[in-house]
Coordinates of C-alpha atoms in Angstrom, one line a residue:
X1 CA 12.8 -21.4 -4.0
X2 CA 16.0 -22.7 -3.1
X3 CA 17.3 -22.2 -6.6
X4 CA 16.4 -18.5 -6.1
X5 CA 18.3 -18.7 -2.7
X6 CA 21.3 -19.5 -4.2
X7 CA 21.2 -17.0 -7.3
X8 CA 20.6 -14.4 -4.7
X9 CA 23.1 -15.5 -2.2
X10 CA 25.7 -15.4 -5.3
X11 CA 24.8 -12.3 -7.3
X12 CA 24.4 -10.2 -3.4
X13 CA 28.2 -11.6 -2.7
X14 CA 26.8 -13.3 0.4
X15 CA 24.5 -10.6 1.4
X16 CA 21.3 -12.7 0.2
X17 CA 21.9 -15.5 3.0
X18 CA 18.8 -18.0 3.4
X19 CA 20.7 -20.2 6.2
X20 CA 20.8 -17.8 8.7
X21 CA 17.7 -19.5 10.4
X22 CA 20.0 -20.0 13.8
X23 CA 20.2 -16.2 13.8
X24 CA 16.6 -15.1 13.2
X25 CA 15.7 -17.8 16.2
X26 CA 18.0 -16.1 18.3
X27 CA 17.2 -12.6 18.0
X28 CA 13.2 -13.6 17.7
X29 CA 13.8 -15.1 21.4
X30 CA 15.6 -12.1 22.2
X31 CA 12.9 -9.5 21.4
X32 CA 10.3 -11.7 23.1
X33 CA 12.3 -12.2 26.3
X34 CA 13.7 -8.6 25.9
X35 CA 16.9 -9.5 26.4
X36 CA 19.9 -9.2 24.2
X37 CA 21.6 -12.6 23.1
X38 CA 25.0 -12.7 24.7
X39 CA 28.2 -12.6 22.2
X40 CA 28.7 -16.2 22.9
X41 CA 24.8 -16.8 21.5
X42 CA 25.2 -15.2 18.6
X43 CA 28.6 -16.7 17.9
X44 CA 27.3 -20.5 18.5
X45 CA 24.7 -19.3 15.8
X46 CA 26.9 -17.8 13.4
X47 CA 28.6 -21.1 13.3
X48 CA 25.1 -23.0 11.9
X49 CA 24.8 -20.2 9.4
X50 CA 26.3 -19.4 5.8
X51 CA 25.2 -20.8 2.6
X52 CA 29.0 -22.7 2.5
X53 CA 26.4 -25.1 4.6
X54 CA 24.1 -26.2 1.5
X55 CA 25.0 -27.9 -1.8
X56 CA 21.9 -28.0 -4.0
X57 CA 22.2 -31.4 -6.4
X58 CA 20.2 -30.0 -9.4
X59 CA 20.2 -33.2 -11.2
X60 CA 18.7 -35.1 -8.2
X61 CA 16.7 -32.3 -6.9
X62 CA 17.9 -33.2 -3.7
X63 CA 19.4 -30.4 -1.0
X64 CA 22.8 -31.7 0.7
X65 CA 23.3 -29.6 4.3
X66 CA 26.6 -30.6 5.4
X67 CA 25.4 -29.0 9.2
X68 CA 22.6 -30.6 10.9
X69 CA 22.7 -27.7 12.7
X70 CA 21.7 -25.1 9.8
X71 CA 18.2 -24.1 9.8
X72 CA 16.9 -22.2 6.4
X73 CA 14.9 -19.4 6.5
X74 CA 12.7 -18.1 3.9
X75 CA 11.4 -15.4 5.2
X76 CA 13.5 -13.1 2.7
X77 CA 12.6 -14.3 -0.6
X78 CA 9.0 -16.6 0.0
X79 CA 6.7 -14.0 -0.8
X80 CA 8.2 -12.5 -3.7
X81 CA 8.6 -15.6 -4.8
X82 CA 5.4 -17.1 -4.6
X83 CA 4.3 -13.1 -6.3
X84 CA 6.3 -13.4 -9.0
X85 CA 4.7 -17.3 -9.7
X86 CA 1.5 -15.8 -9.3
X87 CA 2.3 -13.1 -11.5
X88 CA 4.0 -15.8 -14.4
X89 CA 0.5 -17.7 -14.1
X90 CA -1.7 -14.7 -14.6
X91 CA 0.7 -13.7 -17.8
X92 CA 0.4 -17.2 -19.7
X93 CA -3.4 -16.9 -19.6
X94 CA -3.4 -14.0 -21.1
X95 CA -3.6 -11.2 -19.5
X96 CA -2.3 -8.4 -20.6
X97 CA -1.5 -6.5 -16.9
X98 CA -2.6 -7.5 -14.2
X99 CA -1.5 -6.9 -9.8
X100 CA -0.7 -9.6 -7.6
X101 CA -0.8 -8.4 -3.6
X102 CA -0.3 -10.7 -0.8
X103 CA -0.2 -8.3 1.6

């Protein structure tokens, strides 16, 4: 999955950003507390985000986060991912169509 992060992080130019964990904690607290983060909150969090963070080691398989900070979020891209594994499964036996929900 993280693999996919990173393809997605570069071919979006940055848009594609699984590290922004910091941020979605932040406005998830916000919407439960009703209260909008102050400009201070969501700069401190701002700092713990961006994919600069993360260096995957392919060789190793081993995920290098230079910020102890950074928190990855999936959220984006775990679902479709785990469609389109589900999808990939159902093809190699054989099917010739088939619809994977998991909704």
């Amino acid at each position: 999955v993280l693999l996919k992060c990173d393809e997605w992080y570069q071919r979006s130019d940055g848009r594609f950003d699984a590290s922004v964990g910091k941020l979605t904690q932040l406005w998830r607290a916000s919407r439960r507390l009703r209260r909008l983060p102050t400009q201070e909150q969501i700069t401190q969090a701002q700092l713990h985000s961006g994919w600069h963070h993360i260096q995957l080691h392919l060789g190793q398989q081993q995920v290098q986060v230079h910020d102890p900070e950074v928190q990855i979020d999936l959220g984006g891209i775990a679902a479709g991912y785990m469609v389109d594994r589900a999808y990939d499964r159902l093809i190699q036996t054989g099917l010739n169509r088939c619809l994977v929900n998991l909704g």
